[in-house]
PDB file of C-alpha atoms in Angstrom:
ATOM      1  CA  MET A   1     -82.534 126.148 166.949  1.00 94.00           C
ATOM      2  CA  ILE A   2     -81.529 124.100 163.832  1.00 97.00           C
ATOM      3  CA  TYR A   3     -80.486 125.744 160.636  1.00 97.00           C
ATOM      4  CA  THR A   4     -79.921 123.682 157.331  1.00 98.00           C
ATOM      5  CA  VAL A   5     -77.773 125.041 154.767  1.00 97.00           C
ATOM      6  CA  THR A   6     -78.309 124.155 151.102  1.00 96.00           C
ATOM      7  CA  LEU A   7     -75.653 126.097 148.856  1.00 96.00           C
ATOM      8  CA  ASN A   8     -76.781 124.337 145.690  1.00 95.00           C
ATOM      9  CA  PRO A   9     -80.433 123.480 145.835  1.00 96.00           C
ATOM     10  CA  SER A  10     -82.383 122.078 142.794  1.00 96.00           C
ATOM     11  CA  VAL A  11     -85.774 121.236 141.538  1.00 96.00           C
ATOM     12  CA  ASP A  12     -85.569 117.412 140.895  1.00 93.00           C
ATOM     13  CA  TYR A  13     -87.394 116.595 137.894  1.00 94.00           C
ATOM     14  CA  ILE A  14     -88.076 112.845 138.117  1.00 90.00           C
ATOM     15  CA  VAL A  15     -89.147 111.062 134.921  1.00 93.00           C
ATOM     16  CA  GLU A  16     -90.155 107.622 134.476  1.00 91.00           C
ATOM     17  CA  VAL A  17     -90.441 105.609 131.121  1.00 92.00           C
ATOM     18  CA  GLU A  18     -90.846 101.989 130.287  1.00 88.00           C
ATOM     19  CA  ASP A  19     -87.999 101.305 127.790  1.00 87.00           C
ATOM     20  CA  LEU A  20     -85.717 104.142 127.049  1.00 88.00           C
ATOM     21  CA  VAL A  21     -84.713 104.346 123.494  1.00 87.00           C
ATOM     22  CA  LEU A  22     -81.766 106.506 122.797  1.00 89.00           C
ATOM     23  CA  GLY A  23     -82.011 108.958 119.901  1.00 91.00           C
ATOM     24  CA  GLY A  24     -85.876 108.116 119.634  1.00 91.00           C
ATOM     25  CA  LEU A  25     -89.047 109.372 120.971  1.00 93.00           C
ATOM     26  CA  ASN A  26     -89.853 108.348 124.553  1.00 92.00           C
ATOM     27  CA  ARG A  27     -93.155 108.963 126.498  1.00 91.00           C
ATOM     28  CA  MET A  28     -93.222 109.582 130.239  1.00 91.00           C
ATOM     29  CA  LYS A  29     -95.013 106.957 132.171  1.00 90.00           C
ATOM     30  CA  ARG A  30     -94.959 109.200 135.374  1.00 89.00           C
ATOM     31  CA  ASP A  31     -93.162 112.395 136.352  1.00 91.00           C
ATOM     32  CA  MET A  32     -92.786 114.304 139.435  1.00 88.00           C
ATOM     33  CA  LYS A  33     -91.075 117.847 140.452  1.00 93.00           C
ATOM     34  CA  LEU A  34     -89.677 117.992 143.785  1.00 91.00           C
ATOM     35  CA  PRO A  35     -87.794 120.245 145.891  1.00 94.00           C
ATOM     36  CA  GLY A  36     -84.045 118.945 146.055  1.00 92.00           C
ATOM     37  CA  GLY A  37     -81.129 119.709 147.881  1.00 93.00           C
ATOM     38  CA  LYS A  38     -79.670 117.765 150.840  1.00 94.00           C
ATOM     39  CA  GLY A  39     -80.210 120.463 153.399  1.00 96.00           C
ATOM     40  CA  ILE A  40     -83.805 120.970 152.279  1.00 97.00           C
ATOM     41  CA  ASN A  41     -84.403 117.477 152.535  1.00 96.00           C
ATOM     42  CA  VAL A  42     -83.371 117.438 156.218  1.00 97.00           C
ATOM     43  CA  SER A  43     -85.483 120.496 156.851  1.00 97.00           C
ATOM     44  CA  ARG A  44     -88.493 118.722 155.401  1.00 96.00           C
ATOM     45  CA  VAL A  45     -87.983 115.605 157.686  1.00 97.00           C
ATOM     46  CA  LEU A  46     -87.272 117.757 160.495  1.00 97.00           C
ATOM     47  CA  ASN A  47     -90.509 119.173 160.058  1.00 96.00           C
ATOM     48  CA  GLN A  48     -92.281 115.982 159.939  1.00 96.00           C
ATOM     49  CA  LEU A  49     -90.676 115.039 163.237  1.00 96.00           C
ATOM     50  CA  GLU A  50     -91.858 118.403 164.691  1.00 95.00           C
ATOM     51  CA  VAL A  51     -88.390 119.649 165.440  1.00 96.00           C
ATOM     52  CA  ALA A  52     -88.174 123.509 164.932  1.00 95.00           C
ATOM     53  CA  ASN A  53     -85.638 124.486 162.207  1.00 96.00           C
ATOM     54  CA  THR A  54     -84.899 127.171 159.515  1.00 97.00           C
ATOM     55  CA  ALA A  55     -83.950 126.453 156.028  1.00 97.00           C
ATOM     56  CA  THR A  56     -81.328 128.638 154.356  1.00 97.00           C
ATOM     57  CA  GLY A  57     -79.102 129.123 151.463  1.00 97.00           C
ATOM     58  CA  PHE A  58     -79.478 130.402 147.956  1.00 97.00           C
ATOM     59  CA  LEU A  59     -82.518 130.305 145.794  1.00 98.00           C
ATOM     60  CA  GLY A  60     -83.110 132.030 142.424  1.00 97.00           C
ATOM     61  CA  GLY A  61     -85.611 132.351 139.245  1.00 97.00           C
ATOM     62  CA  PHE A  62     -88.637 130.416 138.877  1.00 97.00           C
ATOM     63  CA  THR A  63     -87.184 127.201 140.035  1.00 97.00           C
ATOM     64  CA  GLY A  64     -86.152 128.922 143.351  1.00 97.00           C
ATOM     65  CA  GLY A  65     -89.751 130.444 143.561  1.00 97.00           C
ATOM     66  CA  TYR A  66     -91.081 126.865 143.332  1.00 97.00           C
ATOM     67  CA  ILE A  67     -88.994 125.390 146.028  1.00 97.00           C
ATOM     68  CA  GLU A  68     -90.018 128.505 148.186  1.00 96.00           C
ATOM     69  CA  GLU A  69     -93.541 127.861 147.497  1.00 97.00           C
ATOM     70  CA  TRP A  70     -93.178 124.135 148.431  1.00 96.00           C
ATOM     71  CA  LEU A  71     -91.655 124.826 151.681  1.00 96.00           C
ATOM     72  CA  ARG A  72     -94.202 127.395 152.552  1.00 96.00           C
ATOM     73  CA  LYS A  73     -97.031 125.039 151.922  1.00 96.00           C
ATOM     74  CA  GLU A  74     -95.401 122.506 154.305  1.00 95.00           C
ATOM     75  CA  ALA A  75     -95.186 125.273 156.848  1.00 95.00           C
ATOM     76  CA  ILE A  76     -91.242 125.103 156.938  1.00 96.00           C
ATOM     77  CA  SER A  77     -89.577 128.320 158.211  1.00 95.00           C
ATOM     78  CA  SER A  78     -87.056 129.560 155.403  1.00 95.00           C
ATOM     79  CA  ASP A  79     -84.636 132.390 155.077  1.00 95.00           C
ATOM     80  CA  PHE A  80     -83.087 132.053 151.917  1.00 97.00           C
ATOM     81  CA  VAL A  81     -80.907 134.557 150.031  1.00 97.00           C
ATOM     82  CA  HIS A  82     -82.369 135.375 146.694  1.00 97.00           C
ATOM     83  CA  ILE A  83     -79.880 135.475 144.043  1.00 97.00           C
ATOM     84  CA  ALA A  84     -79.946 136.754 140.456  1.00 97.00           C
ATOM     85  CA  ASP A  85     -79.283 133.359 138.706  1.00 96.00           C
ATOM     86  CA  ASP A  86     -81.646 130.459 138.445  1.00 96.00           C
ATOM     87  CA  THR A  87     -81.789 127.486 141.044  1.00 97.00           C
ATOM     88  CA  ARG A  88     -80.644 124.384 138.974  1.00 96.00           C
ATOM     89  CA  ILE A  89     -82.776 121.625 137.613  1.00 96.00           C
ATOM     90  CA  ASN A  90     -81.595 118.023 138.352  1.00 94.00           C
ATOM     91  CA  ILE A  91     -82.903 114.945 136.151  1.00 93.00           C
ATOM     92  CA  LYS A  92     -83.703 111.712 137.705  1.00 88.00           C
ATOM     93  CA  LEU A  93     -84.364 109.234 134.612  1.00 91.00           C
ATOM     94  CA  LYS A  94     -85.779 106.098 135.818  1.00 86.00           C
ATOM     95  CA  ALA A  95     -85.903 103.347 133.133  1.00 88.00           C
ATOM     96  CA  GLY A  96     -85.025 100.057 134.866  1.00 81.00           C
ATOM     97  CA  GLU A  97     -81.989 101.634 136.321  1.00 82.00           C
ATOM     98  CA  GLU A  98     -81.911 105.150 137.347  1.00 81.00           C
ATOM     99  CA  THR A  99     -79.859 107.874 135.631  1.00 89.00           C
ATOM    100  CA  GLU A 100     -79.036 111.304 136.937  1.00 89.00           C
ATOM    101  CA  ILE A 101     -78.234 114.388 135.151  1.00 92.00           C
ATOM    102  CA  ASN A 102     -77.483 117.213 137.586  1.00 91.00           C
ATOM    103  CA  GLY A 103     -77.054 120.921 136.875  1.00 91.00           C
ATOM    104  CA  ALA A 104     -73.636 122.572 137.895  1.00 87.00           C
ATOM    105  CA  GLY A 105     -75.302 125.432 139.898  1.00 90.00           C
ATOM    106  CA  PRO A 106     -75.747 129.206 139.468  1.00 94.00           C
ATOM    107  CA  GLU A 107     -73.282 132.007 139.490  1.00 95.00           C
ATOM    108  CA  ILE A 108     -73.409 133.553 143.030  1.00 96.00           C
ATOM    109  CA  ALA A 109     -71.888 137.078 143.410  1.00 95.00           C
ATOM    110  CA  GLU A 110     -69.840 138.128 146.281  1.00 94.00           C
ATOM    111  CA  SER A 111     -72.578 140.319 147.489  1.00 96.00           C
ATOM    112  CA  GLU A 112     -75.084 137.434 147.645  1.00 96.00           C
ATOM    113  CA  THR A 113     -72.526 135.492 149.549  1.00 95.00           C
ATOM    114  CA  GLU A 114     -72.109 138.152 152.138  1.00 95.00           C
ATOM    115  CA  LEU A 115     -75.838 138.014 152.724  1.00 96.00           C
ATOM    116  CA  LEU A 116     -75.908 134.536 153.652  1.00 96.00           C
ATOM    117  CA  LEU A 117     -73.069 134.938 155.910  1.00 95.00           C
ATOM    118  CA  HIS A 118     -75.070 137.897 157.486  1.00 93.00           C
ATOM    119  CA  ARG A 119     -77.899 135.571 157.955  1.00 91.00           C
ATOM    120  CA  LEU A 120     -75.975 133.184 160.019  1.00 93.00           C
ATOM    121  CA  ASP A 121     -74.469 135.978 161.990  1.00 91.00           C
ATOM    122  CA  ALA A 122     -77.458 135.552 164.294  1.00 91.00           C
ATOM    123  CA  LEU A 123     -76.280 132.005 165.481  1.00 95.00           C
ATOM    124  CA  LEU A 124     -76.292 131.441 169.106  1.00 96.00           C
ATOM    125  CA  PRO A 125     -74.339 128.993 171.402  1.00 96.00           C
ATOM    126  CA  GLY A 126     -76.250 125.589 171.354  1.00 93.00           C
ATOM    127  CA  ASP A 127     -77.495 126.145 167.788  1.00 96.00           C
ATOM    128  CA  ILE A 128     -76.807 123.355 165.244  1.00 97.00           C
ATOM    129  CA  VAL A 129     -76.079 124.111 161.615  1.00 98.00           C
ATOM    130  CA  ILE A 130     -76.399 121.398 159.102  1.00 98.00           C
ATOM    131  CA  LEU A 131     -74.185 121.937 156.044  1.00 96.00           C
ATOM    132  CA  SER A 132     -75.132 119.573 153.288  1.00 92.00           C
ATOM    133  CA  GLY A 133     -74.484 118.624 149.873  1.00 89.00           C
ATOM    134  CA  SER A 134     -72.269 120.390 146.983  1.00 87.00           C
ATOM    135  CA  THR A 135     -71.218 124.011 146.454  1.00 89.00           C
ATOM    136  CA  PRO A 136     -71.795 125.877 143.356  1.00 90.00           C
ATOM    137  CA  PRO A 137     -68.428 126.200 141.376  1.00 89.00           C
ATOM    138  CA  SER A 138     -68.630 129.901 141.661  1.00 91.00           C
ATOM    139  CA  LEU A 139     -68.363 129.788 145.576  1.00 91.00           C
ATOM    140  CA  GLY A 140     -64.754 128.226 145.271  1.00 83.00           C
ATOM    141  CA  GLY A 141     -63.441 125.351 147.481  1.00 79.00           C
ATOM    142  CA  ASP A 142     -63.291 126.954 150.817  1.00 87.00           C
ATOM    143  CA  PHE A 143     -66.720 128.216 151.223  1.00 92.00           C
ATOM    144  CA  TYR A 144     -67.782 125.258 153.963  1.00 93.00           C
ATOM    145  CA  SER A 145     -64.485 126.480 155.813  1.00 93.00           C
ATOM    146  CA  ARG A 146     -65.922 130.065 156.008  1.00 94.00           C
ATOM    147  CA  LEU A 147     -69.284 128.771 157.239  1.00 95.00           C
ATOM    148  CA  ILE A 148     -67.626 126.451 159.860  1.00 96.00           C
ATOM    149  CA  ALA A 149     -65.216 129.124 161.122  1.00 95.00           C
ATOM    150  CA  LEU A 150     -68.582 131.417 161.708  1.00 95.00           C
ATOM    151  CA  CYS A 151     -70.225 128.687 163.607  1.00 96.00           C
ATOM    152  CA  LYS A 152     -67.244 128.121 165.773  1.00 95.00           C
ATOM    153  CA  GLN A 153     -66.972 131.915 166.343  1.00 95.00           C
ATOM    154  CA  LYS A 154     -70.646 131.811 167.393  1.00 95.00           C
ATOM    155  CA  GLY A 155     -70.396 128.672 169.659  1.00 96.00           C
ATOM    156  CA  ALA A 156     -72.714 126.757 167.658  1.00 97.00           C
ATOM    157  CA  GLU A 157     -72.406 122.943 166.698  1.00 97.00           C
ATOM    158  CA  PHE A 158     -72.283 122.073 163.127  1.00 97.00           C
ATOM    159  CA  VAL A 159     -73.073 118.921 161.091  1.00 97.00           C
ATOM    160  CA  ILE A 160     -70.979 118.225 157.720  1.00 95.00           C
ATOM    161  CA  ASP A 161     -72.527 116.088 154.995  1.00 92.00           C
ATOM    162  CA  THR A 162     -70.269 116.418 152.028  1.00 85.00           C
ATOM    163  CA  THR A 163     -67.273 114.275 150.651  1.00 80.00           C
ATOM    164  CA  GLY A 164     -63.786 114.515 149.586  1.00 82.00           C
ATOM    165  CA  GLN A 165     -61.458 117.526 150.655  1.00 82.00           C
ATOM    166  CA  ALA A 166     -64.182 119.600 152.238  1.00 84.00           C
ATOM    167  CA  LEU A 167     -65.055 116.868 154.574  1.00 87.00           C
ATOM    168  CA  LYS A 168     -61.300 116.175 155.611  1.00 86.00           C
ATOM    169  CA  GLU A 169     -60.846 119.895 156.335  1.00 87.00           C
ATOM    170  CA  ALA A 170     -64.051 119.938 158.517  1.00 91.00           C
ATOM    171  CA  LEU A 171     -63.101 116.943 160.787  1.00 93.00           C
ATOM    172  CA  ALA A 172     -60.506 118.926 162.581  1.00 91.00           C
ATOM    173  CA  GLN A 173     -63.186 121.464 163.759  1.00 94.00           C
ATOM    174  CA  GLY A 174     -65.176 118.916 165.554  1.00 95.00           C
ATOM    175  CA  PRO A 175     -68.449 118.239 163.720  1.00 97.00           C
ATOM    176  CA  LEU A 176     -71.264 116.925 165.831  1.00 97.00           C
ATOM    177  CA  LEU A 177     -71.939 114.370 163.136  1.00 96.00           C
ATOM    178  CA  VAL A 178     -70.534 113.052 159.992  1.00 95.00           C
ATOM    179  CA  LYS A 179     -72.521 110.668 157.858  1.00 94.00           C
ATOM    180  CA  PRO A 180     -70.808 108.822 155.022  1.00 91.00           C
ATOM    181  CA  ASN A 181     -72.177 105.721 153.397  1.00 89.00           C
ATOM    182  CA  HIS A 182     -69.563 102.837 152.894  1.00 88.00           C
ATOM    183  CA  HIS A 183     -68.890 103.797 149.409  1.00 89.00           C
ATOM    184  CA  GLU A 184     -67.861 107.320 150.382  1.00 90.00           C
ATOM    185  CA  LEU A 185     -65.883 106.113 153.356  1.00 91.00           C
ATOM    186  CA  ALA A 186     -63.998 103.967 151.218  1.00 91.00           C
ATOM    187  CA  GLU A 187     -63.425 106.942 148.538  1.00 91.00           C
ATOM    188  CA  LEU A 188     -62.407 109.234 151.409  1.00 88.00           C
ATOM    189  CA  PHE A 189     -59.526 107.135 152.542  1.00 89.00           C
ATOM    190  CA  GLY A 190     -58.528 105.842 148.892  1.00 90.00           C
ATOM    191  CA  VAL A 191     -59.240 102.124 149.898  1.00 92.00           C
ATOM    192  CA  THR A 192     -61.429  99.215 149.134  1.00 91.00           C
ATOM    193  CA  ILE A 193     -63.903  98.226 151.990  1.00 89.00           C
ATOM    194  CA  SER A 194     -65.380  94.827 152.026  1.00 87.00           C
ATOM    195  CA  THR A 195     -66.130  93.807 155.573  1.00 89.00           C
ATOM    196  CA  ARG A 196     -68.059  95.511 158.413  1.00 91.00           C
ATOM    197  CA  GLU A 197     -64.712  95.348 160.525  1.00 91.00           C
ATOM    198  CA  GLU A 198     -62.993  97.631 157.782  1.00 92.00           C
ATOM    199  CA  ILE A 199     -66.105 100.021 157.924  1.00 93.00           C
ATOM    200  CA  ILE A 200     -65.416 100.060 161.633  1.00 94.00           C
ATOM    201  CA  THR A 201     -61.756 100.760 161.337  1.00 93.00           C
ATOM    202  CA  TYR A 202     -62.086 103.592 159.004  1.00 93.00           C
ATOM    203  CA  GLY A 203     -65.084 104.930 160.858  1.00 93.00           C
ATOM    204  CA  ARG A 204     -63.005 105.215 163.972  1.00 94.00           C
ATOM    205  CA  LYS A 205     -60.445 107.173 161.842  1.00 94.00           C
ATOM    206  CA  LEU A 206     -63.209 110.063 161.569  1.00 95.00           C
ATOM    207  CA  LEU A 207     -63.504 110.148 165.263  1.00 94.00           C
ATOM    208  CA  GLU A 208     -59.816 110.314 165.678  1.00 93.00           C
ATOM    209  CA  GLY A 209     -59.801 113.155 162.952  1.00 93.00           C
ATOM    210  CA  GLY A 210     -62.315 115.210 165.144  1.00 94.00           C
ATOM    211  CA  ALA A 211     -65.888 113.967 164.572  1.00 96.00           C
ATOM    212  CA  LYS A 212     -67.827 113.627 167.722  1.00 96.00           C
ATOM    213  CA  HIS A 213     -70.346 110.867 166.106  1.00 97.00           C
ATOM    214  CA  VAL A 214     -70.105 108.983 163.082  1.00 96.00           C
ATOM    215  CA  LEU A 215     -73.020 107.308 161.332  1.00 96.00           C
ATOM    216  CA  VAL A 216     -72.255 104.853 158.228  1.00 94.00           C
ATOM    217  CA  SER A 217     -75.216 103.821 156.247  1.00 90.00           C
ATOM    218  CA  MET A 218     -74.792 100.508 154.447  1.00 86.00           C
ATOM    219  CA  ALA A 219     -78.059 100.180 152.251  1.00 78.00           C
ATOM    220  CA  GLY A 220     -79.622  96.852 152.918  1.00 78.00           C
ATOM    221  CA  GLU A 221     -77.071  96.000 155.587  1.00 83.00           C
ATOM    222  CA  GLY A 222     -78.474  98.846 157.820  1.00 88.00           C
ATOM    223  CA  ALA A 223     -76.140 101.376 159.564  1.00 94.00           C
ATOM    224  CA  LEU A 224     -73.300 101.624 162.203  1.00 96.00           C
ATOM    225  CA  PHE A 225     -73.033 104.167 164.624  1.00 97.00           C
ATOM    226  CA  ILE A 226     -69.562 104.899 166.045  1.00 96.00           C
ATOM    227  CA  SER A 227     -68.846 107.273 168.875  1.00 94.00           C
ATOM    228  CA  GLU A 228     -66.609 107.268 172.154  1.00 90.00           C
ATOM    229  CA  GLN A 229     -68.998 105.220 174.051  1.00 88.00           C
ATOM    230  CA  GLY A 230     -68.785 102.290 171.653  1.00 93.00           C
ATOM    231  CA  VAL A 231     -69.919 100.925 168.104  1.00 96.00           C
ATOM    232  CA  TYR A 232     -73.505  99.999 167.427  1.00 96.00           C
ATOM    233  CA  HIS A 233     -75.234  98.467 164.544  1.00 96.00           C
ATOM    234  CA  ALA A 234     -78.828  98.697 163.407  1.00 94.00           C
ATOM    235  CA  GLY A 235     -80.341  96.426 160.811  1.00 88.00           C
ATOM    236  CA  ALA A 236     -82.234  97.728 158.018  1.00 84.00           C
ATOM    237  CA  PRO A 237     -86.066  96.992 158.607  1.00 87.00           C
ATOM    238  CA  ALA A 238     -88.021  94.995 156.090  1.00 82.00           C
ATOM    239  CA  GLY A 239     -89.894  96.785 153.217  1.00 83.00           C
ATOM    240  CA  GLN A 240     -89.953  97.706 149.513  1.00 81.00           C
ATOM    241  CA  VAL A 241     -87.449 100.062 148.371  1.00 82.00           C
ATOM    242  CA  LYS A 242     -88.760 102.774 146.092  1.00 79.00           C
ATOM    243  CA  ASN A 243     -86.506 105.449 146.350  1.00 74.00           C
ATOM    244  CA  SER A 244     -82.794 106.136 147.273  1.00 74.00           C
ATOM    245  CA  VAL A 245     -82.911 109.883 147.038  1.00 78.00           C
ATOM    246  CA  GLY A 246     -82.787 111.770 150.475  1.00 86.00           C
ATOM    247  CA  ALA A 247     -82.364 108.600 152.526  1.00 89.00           C
ATOM    248  CA  GLY A 248     -79.187 109.722 153.929  1.00 92.00           C
ATOM    249  CA  ASP A 249     -80.491 113.378 154.560  1.00 95.00           C
ATOM    250  CA  SER A 250     -83.552 111.626 156.230  1.00 95.00           C
ATOM    251  CA  MET A 251     -81.014 109.745 158.474  1.00 96.00           C
ATOM    252  CA  ILE A 252     -79.450 112.898 159.459  1.00 97.00           C
ATOM    253  CA  ALA A 253     -82.634 114.692 160.337  1.00 97.00           C
ATOM    254  CA  GLY A 254     -83.834 111.604 162.403  1.00 97.00           C
ATOM    255  CA  PHE A 255     -80.581 111.692 164.405  1.00 97.00           C
ATOM    256  CA  VAL A 256     -79.805 115.546 165.025  1.00 97.00           C
ATOM    257  CA  GLY A 257     -83.500 116.268 165.696  1.00 97.00           C
ATOM    258  CA  THR A 258     -83.955 113.505 168.354  1.00 97.00           C
ATOM    259  CA  LEU A 259     -80.570 114.315 169.688  1.00 97.00           C
ATOM    260  CA  SER A 260     -81.616 117.717 170.243  1.00 96.00           C
ATOM    261  CA  LEU A 261     -84.727 116.832 171.812  1.00 95.00           C
ATOM    262  CA  THR A 262     -83.472 114.025 173.975  1.00 95.00           C
ATOM    263  CA  GLY A 263     -79.800 114.137 174.382  1.00 94.00           C
ATOM    264  CA  ASP A 264     -79.860 110.340 173.917  1.00 95.00           C
ATOM    265  CA  VAL A 265     -77.610 109.278 171.328  1.00 95.00           C
ATOM    266  CA  LEU A 266     -78.930 105.460 170.821  1.00 96.00           C
ATOM    267  CA  GLU A 267     -82.427 106.929 170.562  1.00 96.00           C
ATOM    268  CA  ALA A 268     -81.161 109.437 167.959  1.00 97.00           C
ATOM    269  CA  PHE A 269     -79.410 106.377 166.026  1.00 96.00           C
ATOM    270  CA  ARG A 270     -82.835 104.521 166.217  1.00 96.00           C
ATOM    271  CA  ALA A 271     -84.792 107.639 164.667  1.00 96.00           C
ATOM    272  CA  GLY A 272     -82.135 108.074 162.057  1.00 96.00           C
ATOM    273  CA  VAL A 273     -82.355 104.626 160.730  1.00 96.00           C
ATOM    274  CA  ALA A 274     -86.194 104.755 160.843  1.00 95.00           C
ATOM    275  CA  SER A 275     -86.239 107.947 158.968  1.00 95.00           C
ATOM    276  CA  GLY A 276     -83.971 106.867 156.213  1.00 93.00           C
ATOM    277  CA  SER A 277     -85.735 103.649 155.900  1.00 93.00           C
ATOM    278  CA  ALA A 278     -89.074 105.403 155.703  1.00 93.00           C
ATOM    279  CA  THR A 279     -87.762 107.660 152.857  1.00 93.00           C
ATOM    280  CA  ALA A 280     -86.412 104.692 150.990  1.00 89.00           C
ATOM    281  CA  PHE A 281     -89.746 103.050 151.227  1.00 89.00           C
ATOM    282  CA  SER A 282     -91.688 106.174 150.035  1.00 88.00           C
ATOM    283  CA  ASP A 283     -92.024 107.914 146.573  1.00 80.00           C
ATOM    284  CA  ASP A 284     -90.969 111.040 148.207  1.00 85.00           C
ATOM    285  CA  LEU A 285     -89.397 111.933 151.711  1.00 91.00           C
ATOM    286  CA  ALA A 286     -90.438 110.220 154.964  1.00 89.00           C
ATOM    287  CA  ASP A 287     -93.666 111.074 156.695  1.00 92.00           C
ATOM    288  CA  ARG A 288     -93.916 110.890 160.458  1.00 93.00           C
ATOM    289  CA  GLN A 289     -96.617 108.218 160.290  1.00 94.00           C
ATOM    290  CA  LYS A 290     -93.996 105.967 158.102  1.00 93.00           C
ATOM    291  CA  ILE A 291     -91.203 107.015 160.658  1.00 95.00           C
ATOM    292  CA  GLU A 292     -93.200 106.089 163.824  1.00 95.00           C
ATOM    293  CA  GLU A 293     -94.333 102.697 162.358  1.00 93.00           C
ATOM    294  CA  LEU A 294     -90.640 101.741 161.607  1.00 94.00           C
ATOM    295  CA  ARG A 295     -88.900 103.043 164.866  1.00 93.00           C
ATOM    296  CA  PRO A 296     -89.893 100.164 167.057  1.00 93.00           C
ATOM    297  CA  HIS A 297     -88.646  97.589 164.323  1.00 92.00           C
ATOM    298  CA  ILE A 298     -84.907  99.174 164.668  1.00 93.00           C
ATOM    299  CA  VAL A 299     -82.925  96.827 166.668  1.00 93.00           C
ATOM    300  CA  ILE A 300     -79.777  98.114 168.119  1.00 94.00           C
ATOM    301  CA  SER A 301     -76.814  96.016 169.130  1.00 92.00           C
ATOM    302  CA  GLN A 302     -73.480  96.918 170.447  1.00 92.00           C
ATOM    303  CA  LEU A 303     -70.397  95.377 168.754  1.00 87.00           C
TER     304      LEU A 303
END
């Protein structure tokens, strides 16, 4: 079983205006409300790929209810801890460029934290736990370490999709996959990266640090897959980019879901790039039809 953990989910309120006038009255051209949070995104795309999974984490208030009802309508299995505080709202303001205003996240009590740890106590050897996104400030900086320790104790694999110190600390525990984009990779090592060769150099450092597989997304330049068996590049397919939100999460879903079904890392890479691209070409996350349309167009070459 694959489990996705979203510690700080959101309702993403996407607002589009023609011309933003600061300090004046602006009228919406279009708006959407979508369930947000990186693990939730992964679960939604796994569901499109017909890969069994369970979404968990923390949800609270009317916003948490909105997310839970959306997942129910999409027939996604979920087992969230219900908290007293409200799940946050993130605003994505599109006016030419996109401006994001993200909420900090709810206060989570220690008793609520223990409930989530109890949920994951049912993990079995061979399960995969995908840990994605930010943590609410109330959880402290070491909560991912606690979850990883539980995964290791139960013999489950884990995927970590976060940045900074939390990612550095997770590497030594042998994550199944890490997936920085090229900007996050540079930030992680405190360097400037301007060439593909430099991306490969620092991607390999993630392998040396303990990761089993490394995916580095490079926007229009496609993606790199780095593992002990080699370095591979997949070009980005042609299409009109409509949406950057969730493309990386979709890539993780395509990779992990296909790897769990087939054991073939290159087919998993192909599915990851197809899924990420399908989301980039959509208003919301990728659907199965769009992923399958793109999959044959993903050309992989060994470097």
